Amino acid sequence: MSDLNLLYKQAILEHNRNPRNFGKPDAWTHHAEGLNAICGDLVEVYLTIKDGVLEAVHFDGESCAIATASASMMTEVTTGLSVAQWQARFAQFKQMMDKRSQDQTFAELGQVSTLVTVKKFPSRIKSATLCWYAVDAAIHGRPTATTE
Amino acid sequence: MSDLNLLYKQAILEHNRNPRNFGKPDAWTHHAEGLNAICGDLVEVYLTIKDGVLEAVHFDGESCAIATASASMMTEVTTGLSVAQWQARFAQFKQMMDKRSQDQTFAELGQVSTLVTVKKFPSRIKSATLCWYAVDAAIHGRPTATTE
Amino acid sequence: MLRDQFPGLNNQVHGKPLVYLDNAATAQRPLAVLDAVNGYYLHHNANIHRGVHAMSESATELYEQARGSLARLINAPSPKDLIFVRGCTEGVNLVAQTFVRSRLKAGDEILISHLEHHSNIVPWQILCEQTGAVLKVIPMNEQGELVLDDLDRLLNARTKFMSVVHISNSLGTINPVKKLIKAAHDQGVPILVDGAQAAPHIKVDVQDLDCDFYTVSGHKMYGPTGSGVLYGKAEHLNAMPPYQGGGEMISKVTFESTVYNAVPAKFEAGTPNIAGGIGLGAAAEFMLSVGLERIEQRDHELRIYTEQALQQVDGLRIIGTAAQKSPVFSFVIDGVHAHDIGTIIDHYGVAVRTGHHCTMPIFQFFGLAGSCRASLAFYNTEQEVDVLVESLLKAKAMFA
Amino acid sequence: MLRDQFPGLNNQVHGKPLVYLDNAATAQRPLAVLDAVNGYYLHHNANIHRGVHAMSESATELYEQARGSLARLINAPSPKDLIFVRGCTEGVNLVAQTFVRSRLKAGDEILISHLEHHSNIVPWQILCEQTGAVLKVIPMNEQGELVLDDLDRLLNARTKFMSVVHISNSLGTINPVKKLIKAAHDQGVPILVDGAQAAPHIKVDVQDLDCDFYTVSGHKMYGPTGSGVLYGKAEHLNAMPPYQGGGEMISKVTFESTVYNAVPAKFEAGTPNIAGGIGLGAAAEFMLSVGLERIEQRDHELRIYTEQALQQVDGLRIIGTAAQKSPVFSFVIDGVHAHDIGTIIDHYGVAVRTGHHCTMPIFQFFGLAGSCRASLAFYNTEQEVDVLVESLLKAKAMFA
Ligand SMILES: Cc1ncc(COP(=O)(O)O)c(C=O)c1O
Ligand SMILES: Cc1ncc(COP(=O)(O)O)c(C=O)c1O
């Protein structure tokens, strides 16, 4: 079952157990939900954007360990970024998680890079990417992101 | 090719070459067309019914040898019948041509009985029955009969 | 052994023998079905209905024999009352658009139940949008059973059509459809029954039920994908306008006007899934030869066994505990998301489904995003249920 | 040899080797297609899209790979621009109901041609009945070619949609679709091309054509029955409402409202014909591996040979003598009805179609009830054409 341990690494299990920035904050400026119809993952993201900076990034919802850990890691890496910087990180993340790409990681993504092993489980890639698409939707004023 | 000769018997080829009561008459009281969408057979029947008797039965149209011969034979056997008698002949004819029935023929059907061998060619049964359904439609005032 | 008839069950997954418990999504097919499909392609490969040549004739005969087999399986008065469709989804859409649409005006009501699959919700929502009609829903209780106390109010003078699922694909609940059909008819309301999950599991008798329409999916009853059947009472089918236009459904076409063909051809525009229909006929014959009593008996044994076996998993909660139930088990486990369970037990060879199973309203009721669902068929074994339980214990351990 | 790939060609009919010349009705399928269908049932038998388990994943992957193969075959910009349908008939109906219907008001016009198959006539007649729009027809000449002199008048401000056949199934005429598409676009009119008979025979490039929609039938291009593809420009597909409602085409359902899924899922409600789609992908790959140039070349040779060979039959008249033509031969013989010809030559093993070939208006034009049609594919041989001719001479002799 070494494959399974690659997916459910300690870092992921730990973030799943103790998700950072989890829970609906008292106030926010942008919000969206991310839906993964395949598995019933639901992630809600709440952003506070001031002067073009993501001052706070929170999430909640009911989702699997991969989606929860990914969201938790994402909030840590993206809080404090400018929207432009966020877009750059999102682009790197998408590239990293692209099924067709090499297993390339990016230093800027920090612990998020550990998610690269999820690519071994194609049906779970969408769990990992859900929260990022939800933030993108929130920034663009769309209420819902669905993983294709 | 003895099978083929069973289908295209001399009687059928002869009626096909010289169909009786063929052509649109000058006057009629009842008319219907019979359509066999599968093969493009078209038979038009023209009846003169007076006091409940089929005084004249004509047909024309463009149809295959089986349909033409069947119509030709039908006109010969049914001219002069009362409508009730015609219904009885039609019932016998349907029974004779029923795929599931034995190869039973009826004296009242005269030469029409030779069509029983058409049952060996299931796709051609509808050619043989077309004109009968057209007459039935005409008697009942329906403009079109289609073979099911 | 019956199980040997299903070659798909012999697969290995991640080096483990497959334990296929995703039958409600799609079933495995017996050799008889694969042979029928291949037999068509190898020996009767022709289009149907329109040919005089030998293969076209034999293909037509096989296709129409299949219709006859399905009529026997569900005891339809005549094979002509059956329309070949892609599956239940198409069956419901066809009825919505051709039978119901023209009967609706704004404010009229369509009645469904809380247990419906999306396929028996969305077509009615689309229809409501098109006509201004309103969708009404028979509620359900914590056991996942329909609550019929208010049925008198829900079935009223505004109700123009009713559509209910026979067996829930998510919870396994077997609905009292005969009673519902009677109640609908007492109000003069025609009713469709979605038999997607019933046909593979129980004896269906459309004449005894007296439903107006009944629809089944071939791929769930051990037949080919892309096949299915819609039964309708002849009086309805004869009166309905066609669904799709095209070849085969007409008897005469000019640019000015067109004469439609008789039922069922009227509803089967274009070249149908010939191989699929023939394969579905073989599936019906296979089920008849196994015997519905035997299937029902085996379902019952497996249901009892699984219900008890799952109690070995601490923190596992079964969603849907109806008294009348098919061997379908939706469950959640404390602290482990369904999706993670699915991935982990897959590595032990166990195929289950996770998520909302196309029944989001059911999970909204239970306040859940989804569940893990193990759905059994008569060819499953108690040993397979044991593997499921072991693998669930391992998933729990991983997240402990 | 290529021909060996088609097991259906090895059949005997009435004790004679089958001479299959009914390809326009449905083609034979290569082993690669049968293997793909069986491979799914044997090794990847699961439902797609909604599963986390291994077989569901591999089934999904095979299904989406098939979409990719078809996109390559017709050079679509993206596999997402392709919707799996039952066949051309469903493709046309889908476009009529979801793209065109909402654009029409009474008095608007839809333009088709005199060469259309019923599948590209009846859906528009139904739509006209639903909306009060009017059907207009591009006329044809004695050769079976479209007459475009009046196109400027036929394509006018009232024209809201155009739909034309690429290659006529009855006469073999290859229409100048690129020119027609340009003419339609010059008037701002969107256009659908019915590629049922084109896809099996010629290189189709939807981007070069620039058509708005293009539809093909799987069973005519050496794929399974019940399969097909509708290509649409992404801007259209994204804007169109769904066709059928059900599972898989939604992303969120409540009883109050529903959010539709992205294209192409939005148009693929319910469980699709999974085996059919995968088999169709294999057919596309097979055609690409044979090479469209080679297929076109062989078609050309067979057309020339057959045209000359048929001249040996006294009193035989070919209906449809367009300059640009596929190897399809509709003909009548003096004194022998088409239906009788069909029956007689069947006894010599020759499979042709007789009747109106679902193109009644074409035969109304020629004042005929129907014809005999021999339609060839690249796997046919000159020897088979010779058998056809001999059998026709025998039919004539029988009626002499
Ligand atoms: C030109 C043409 N269009 C449309 C169709 C309809 O295709 P299908 O029957 O596969 O839906 C056909 C097939 O007969 C055809 O030849
Ligand atoms: C209860 C129920 N109804 C309808 C459907 C839809 O069937 P299909 O996807 O075969 O069209 C399903 C299958 O998921 C089902 O389980």
Short mmCIF file of N, CA and C in Angstrom, two decimals, chain C residues 256-347:
data_model
loop_
_atom_site.label_atom_id
_atom_site.label_comp_id
_atom_site.label_asym_id
_atom_site.label_seq_id
_atom_site.Cartn_x
_atom_site.Cartn_y
_atom_site.Cartn_z
N GLU C 256 -43.91 19.52 -47.72
CA GLU C 256 -45.09 20.22 -47.20
C GLU C 256 -45.60 19.55 -45.93
N SER C 257 -45.55 18.24 -45.87
CA SER C 257 -46.15 17.58 -44.71
C SER C 257 -45.63 16.17 -44.60
N THR C 258 -45.82 15.64 -43.42
CA THR C 258 -45.22 14.36 -43.11
C THR C 258 -46.22 13.52 -42.33
N VAL C 259 -46.30 12.23 -42.67
CA VAL C 259 -47.19 11.31 -41.97
C VAL C 259 -46.33 10.44 -41.06
N TYR C 260 -46.62 10.43 -39.77
CA TYR C 260 -45.81 9.64 -38.86
C TYR C 260 -46.16 8.17 -38.93
N ASN C 261 -45.20 7.37 -38.59
CA ASN C 261 -45.35 5.93 -38.55
C ASN C 261 -46.14 5.52 -37.30
N ALA C 262 -46.50 4.24 -37.24
CA ALA C 262 -47.22 3.71 -36.08
C ALA C 262 -46.25 3.53 -34.90
N VAL C 263 -46.80 3.42 -33.71
CA VAL C 263 -46.04 3.10 -32.50
C VAL C 263 -45.51 1.68 -32.62
N PRO C 264 -44.30 1.32 -32.18
CA PRO C 264 -43.33 2.17 -31.51
C PRO C 264 -42.41 2.94 -32.46
N ALA C 265 -42.49 2.66 -33.79
CA ALA C 265 -41.56 3.29 -34.72
C ALA C 265 -41.60 4.82 -34.61
N LYS C 266 -42.79 5.34 -34.35
CA LYS C 266 -42.96 6.80 -34.25
C LYS C 266 -41.96 7.42 -33.28
N PHE C 267 -41.57 6.66 -32.27
CA PHE C 267 -40.67 7.20 -31.24
C PHE C 267 -39.23 6.74 -31.40
N GLU C 268 -38.94 6.06 -32.50
CA GLU C 268 -37.58 5.55 -32.66
C GLU C 268 -36.97 6.11 -33.93
N ALA C 269 -36.75 7.43 -33.92
CA ALA C 269 -36.20 8.11 -35.09
C ALA C 269 -34.75 7.73 -35.29
N GLY C 270 -34.39 7.54 -36.55
CA GLY C 270 -32.99 7.27 -36.87
C GLY C 270 -32.62 5.83 -36.60
N THR C 271 -31.37 5.52 -36.91
CA THR C 271 -30.87 4.18 -36.66
C THR C 271 -30.70 4.01 -35.16
N PRO C 272 -31.37 3.02 -34.57
CA PRO C 272 -31.24 2.87 -33.12
C PRO C 272 -29.95 2.15 -32.75
N ASN C 273 -29.73 1.99 -31.45
CA ASN C 273 -28.61 1.19 -30.97
C ASN C 273 -28.99 -0.28 -31.17
N ILE C 274 -28.79 -0.77 -32.37
CA ILE C 274 -29.26 -2.12 -32.73
C ILE C 274 -28.60 -3.18 -31.86
N ALA C 275 -27.27 -3.12 -31.79
CA ALA C 275 -26.55 -4.10 -30.97
C ALA C 275 -26.99 -3.99 -29.52
N GLY C 276 -27.20 -2.77 -29.07
CA GLY C 276 -27.62 -2.55 -27.68
C GLY C 276 -28.99 -3.15 -27.41
N GLY C 277 -29.92 -2.95 -28.33
CA GLY C 277 -31.27 -3.50 -28.15
C GLY C 277 -31.23 -5.02 -28.13
N ILE C 278 -30.47 -5.60 -29.05
CA ILE C 278 -30.38 -7.06 -29.10
C ILE C 278 -29.72 -7.60 -27.82
N GLY C 279 -28.68 -6.90 -27.37
CA GLY C 279 -28.02 -7.31 -26.12
C GLY C 279 -28.96 -7.18 -24.92
N LEU C 280 -29.78 -6.16 -24.94
CA LEU C 280 -30.72 -5.97 -23.83
C LEU C 280 -31.76 -7.08 -23.81
N GLY C 281 -32.18 -7.50 -25.00
CA GLY C 281 -33.09 -8.64 -25.06
C GLY C 281 -32.45 -9.88 -24.43
N ALA C 282 -31.16 -10.07 -24.71
CA ALA C 282 -30.44 -11.22 -24.13
C ALA C 282 -30.37 -11.08 -22.61
N ALA C 283 -30.22 -9.85 -22.13
CA ALA C 283 -30.19 -9.64 -20.67
C ALA C 283 -31.53 -10.01 -20.06
N ALA C 284 -32.61 -9.62 -20.73
CA ALA C 284 -33.94 -9.97 -20.22
C ALA C 284 -34.12 -11.48 -20.18
N GLU C 285 -33.71 -12.14 -21.26
CA GLU C 285 -33.82 -13.61 -21.29
C GLU C 285 -32.96 -14.24 -20.19
N PHE C 286 -31.78 -13.67 -19.99
CA PHE C 286 -30.90 -14.19 -18.94
C PHE C 286 -31.59 -14.08 -17.58
N MET C 287 -32.17 -12.92 -17.30
CA MET C 287 -32.84 -12.73 -16.01
C MET C 287 -34.01 -13.69 -15.85
N LEU C 288 -34.76 -13.87 -16.94
CA LEU C 288 -35.89 -14.80 -16.87
C LEU C 288 -35.41 -16.22 -16.61
N SER C 289 -34.25 -16.57 -17.18
CA SER C 289 -33.77 -17.93 -17.01
C SER C 289 -33.20 -18.13 -15.60
N VAL C 290 -32.57 -17.11 -15.05
CA VAL C 290 -32.13 -17.21 -13.65
C VAL C 290 -33.35 -17.28 -12.75
N GLY C 291 -34.34 -16.47 -13.06
CA GLY C 291 -35.57 -16.46 -12.27
C GLY C 291 -35.58 -15.28 -11.31
N LEU C 292 -36.62 -14.49 -11.38
CA LEU C 292 -36.69 -13.30 -10.54
C LEU C 292 -36.80 -13.66 -9.06
N GLU C 293 -37.45 -14.80 -8.77
CA GLU C 293 -37.58 -15.22 -7.37
C GLU C 293 -36.19 -15.46 -6.79
N ARG C 294 -35.35 -16.13 -7.60
CA ARG C 294 -34.00 -16.45 -7.14
C ARG C 294 -33.20 -15.17 -6.92
N ILE C 295 -33.34 -14.22 -7.82
CA ILE C 295 -32.63 -12.95 -7.68
C ILE C 295 -33.12 -12.23 -6.42
N GLU C 296 -34.42 -12.20 -6.23
CA GLU C 296 -34.96 -11.52 -5.05
C GLU C 296 -34.49 -12.19 -3.76
N GLN C 297 -34.45 -13.51 -3.77
CA GLN C 297 -34.02 -14.27 -2.60
C GLN C 297 -32.56 -13.97 -2.26
N ARG C 298 -31.73 -13.97 -3.30
CA ARG C 298 -30.30 -13.72 -3.11
C ARG C 298 -30.08 -12.27 -2.64
N ASP C 299 -30.80 -11.35 -3.19
CA ASP C 299 -30.76 -9.95 -2.75
C ASP C 299 -31.05 -9.86 -1.26
N HIS C 300 -32.07 -10.57 -0.86
CA HIS C 300 -32.49 -10.53 0.54
C HIS C 300 -31.37 -11.06 1.45
N GLU C 301 -30.79 -12.19 1.09
CA GLU C 301 -29.70 -12.77 1.90
C GLU C 301 -28.53 -11.78 2.00
N LEU C 302 -28.17 -11.22 0.85
CA LEU C 302 -27.02 -10.31 0.84
C LEU C 302 -27.31 -9.05 1.66
N ARG C 303 -28.54 -8.60 1.59
CA ARG C 303 -28.89 -7.40 2.33
C ARG C 303 -28.75 -7.63 3.84
N ILE C 304 -29.29 -8.74 4.31
CA ILE C 304 -29.21 -9.06 5.75
C ILE C 304 -27.75 -9.21 6.18
N TYR C 305 -26.99 -9.95 5.36
CA TYR C 305 -25.60 -10.20 5.71
C TYR C 305 -24.80 -8.90 5.79
N THR C 306 -24.99 -8.05 4.78
CA THR C 306 -24.21 -6.81 4.71
C THR C 306 -24.58 -5.87 5.86
N GLU C 307 -25.86 -5.81 6.13
CA GLU C 307 -26.33 -4.94 7.20
C GLU C 307 -25.61 -5.28 8.51
N GLN C 308 -25.51 -6.58 8.75
CA GLN C 308 -24.85 -7.01 9.99
C GLN C 308 -23.35 -6.81 9.92
N ALA C 309 -22.77 -7.14 8.78
CA ALA C 309 -21.31 -7.06 8.64
C ALA C 309 -20.83 -5.63 8.85
N LEU C 310 -21.58 -4.66 8.35
CA LEU C 310 -21.14 -3.26 8.44
C LEU C 310 -21.12 -2.77 9.89
N GLN C 311 -21.82 -3.48 10.77
CA GLN C 311 -21.82 -3.05 12.17
C GLN C 311 -20.47 -3.28 12.84
N GLN C 312 -19.62 -4.06 12.17
CA GLN C 312 -18.27 -4.25 12.72
C GLN C 312 -17.42 -3.00 12.62
N VAL C 313 -17.86 -2.04 11.81
CA VAL C 313 -17.06 -0.83 11.61
C VAL C 313 -17.58 0.26 12.55
N ASP C 314 -16.80 0.52 13.57
CA ASP C 314 -17.16 1.56 14.55
C ASP C 314 -17.31 2.91 13.88
N GLY C 315 -18.34 3.62 14.23
CA GLY C 315 -18.49 4.98 13.69
C GLY C 315 -19.10 5.00 12.32
N LEU C 316 -19.47 3.83 11.79
CA LEU C 316 -20.12 3.78 10.48
C LEU C 316 -21.62 3.95 10.67
N ARG C 317 -22.18 4.86 9.90
CA ARG C 317 -23.62 5.09 9.99
C ARG C 317 -24.25 4.85 8.63
N ILE C 318 -25.24 3.98 8.60
CA ILE C 318 -25.95 3.70 7.34
C ILE C 318 -27.01 4.77 7.13
N ILE C 319 -26.99 5.35 5.96
CA ILE C 319 -27.98 6.37 5.59
C ILE C 319 -29.06 5.66 4.78
N GLY C 320 -30.27 5.66 5.29
CA GLY C 320 -31.34 4.95 4.57
C GLY C 320 -31.59 3.61 5.22
N THR C 321 -32.59 3.56 6.05
CA THR C 321 -32.86 2.34 6.81
C THR C 321 -34.33 1.98 6.66
N ALA C 322 -34.82 2.08 5.44
CA ALA C 322 -36.23 1.77 5.17
C ALA C 322 -36.52 0.31 5.48
N ALA C 323 -37.75 0.04 5.85
CA ALA C 323 -38.15 -1.34 6.12
C ALA C 323 -38.08 -2.16 4.84
N GLN C 324 -38.53 -1.58 3.73
CA GLN C 324 -38.49 -2.27 2.44
C GLN C 324 -37.28 -1.75 1.69
N LYS C 325 -36.31 -2.62 1.46
CA LYS C 325 -35.04 -2.10 0.98
C LYS C 325 -34.31 -3.09 0.08
N SER C 326 -33.63 -2.57 -0.89
CA SER C 326 -32.80 -3.32 -1.82
C SER C 326 -31.37 -3.37 -1.23
N PRO C 327 -30.49 -4.28 -1.69
CA PRO C 327 -29.16 -4.36 -1.08
C PRO C 327 -28.25 -3.20 -1.51
N VAL C 328 -28.64 -2.01 -1.12
CA VAL C 328 -27.87 -0.80 -1.40
C VAL C 328 -27.55 -0.16 -0.05
N PHE C 329 -26.26 0.13 0.18
CA PHE C 329 -25.86 0.68 1.48
C PHE C 329 -25.08 1.97 1.30
N SER C 330 -25.76 3.06 1.62
CA SER C 330 -25.09 4.35 1.69
C SER C 330 -24.62 4.52 3.11
N PHE C 331 -23.37 4.93 3.29
CA PHE C 331 -22.91 5.10 4.68
C PHE C 331 -21.85 6.19 4.76
N VAL C 332 -21.69 6.70 5.97
CA VAL C 332 -20.59 7.63 6.26
C VAL C 332 -19.86 7.08 7.47
N ILE C 333 -18.59 7.48 7.60
CA ILE C 333 -17.78 7.03 8.74
C ILE C 333 -17.22 8.27 9.43
N ASP C 334 -17.37 8.34 10.71
CA ASP C 334 -16.85 9.48 11.48
C ASP C 334 -15.37 9.72 11.17
N GLY C 335 -15.04 10.94 10.80
CA GLY C 335 -13.63 11.30 10.67
C GLY C 335 -12.98 10.91 9.36
N VAL C 336 -13.69 10.20 8.49
CA VAL C 336 -13.11 9.86 7.18
C VAL C 336 -14.13 10.25 6.11
N HIS C 337 -13.72 11.13 5.25
CA HIS C 337 -14.62 11.58 4.18
C HIS C 337 -14.84 10.45 3.19
N ALA C 338 -16.06 10.41 2.65
CA ALA C 338 -16.44 9.32 1.72
C ALA C 338 -15.44 9.18 0.58
N HIS C 339 -14.98 10.30 0.08
CA HIS C 339 -14.09 10.26 -1.07
C HIS C 339 -12.77 9.56 -0.71
N ASP C 340 -12.30 9.83 0.49
CA ASP C 340 -11.07 9.16 0.93
C ASP C 340 -11.30 7.67 1.14
N ILE C 341 -12.45 7.34 1.69
CA ILE C 341 -12.77 5.91 1.85
C ILE C 341 -12.73 5.23 0.48
N GLY C 342 -13.38 5.86 -0.49
CA GLY C 342 -13.43 5.28 -1.84
C GLY C 342 -12.05 5.00 -2.39
N THR C 343 -11.17 5.98 -2.24
CA THR C 343 -9.81 5.81 -2.77
C THR C 343 -9.07 4.70 -2.05
N ILE C 344 -9.22 4.67 -0.73
CA ILE C 344 -8.44 3.69 0.05
C ILE C 344 -8.93 2.26 -0.22
N ILE C 345 -10.24 2.06 -0.19
CA ILE C 345 -10.70 0.68 -0.36
C ILE C 345 -10.53 0.21 -1.81
N ASP C 346 -10.50 1.15 -2.74
CA ASP C 346 -10.16 0.79 -4.13
C ASP C 346 -8.82 0.07 -4.16
N HIS C 347 -7.90 0.50 -3.29
CA HIS C 347 -6.58 -0.13 -3.28
C HIS C 347 -6.62 -1.53 -2.73
#
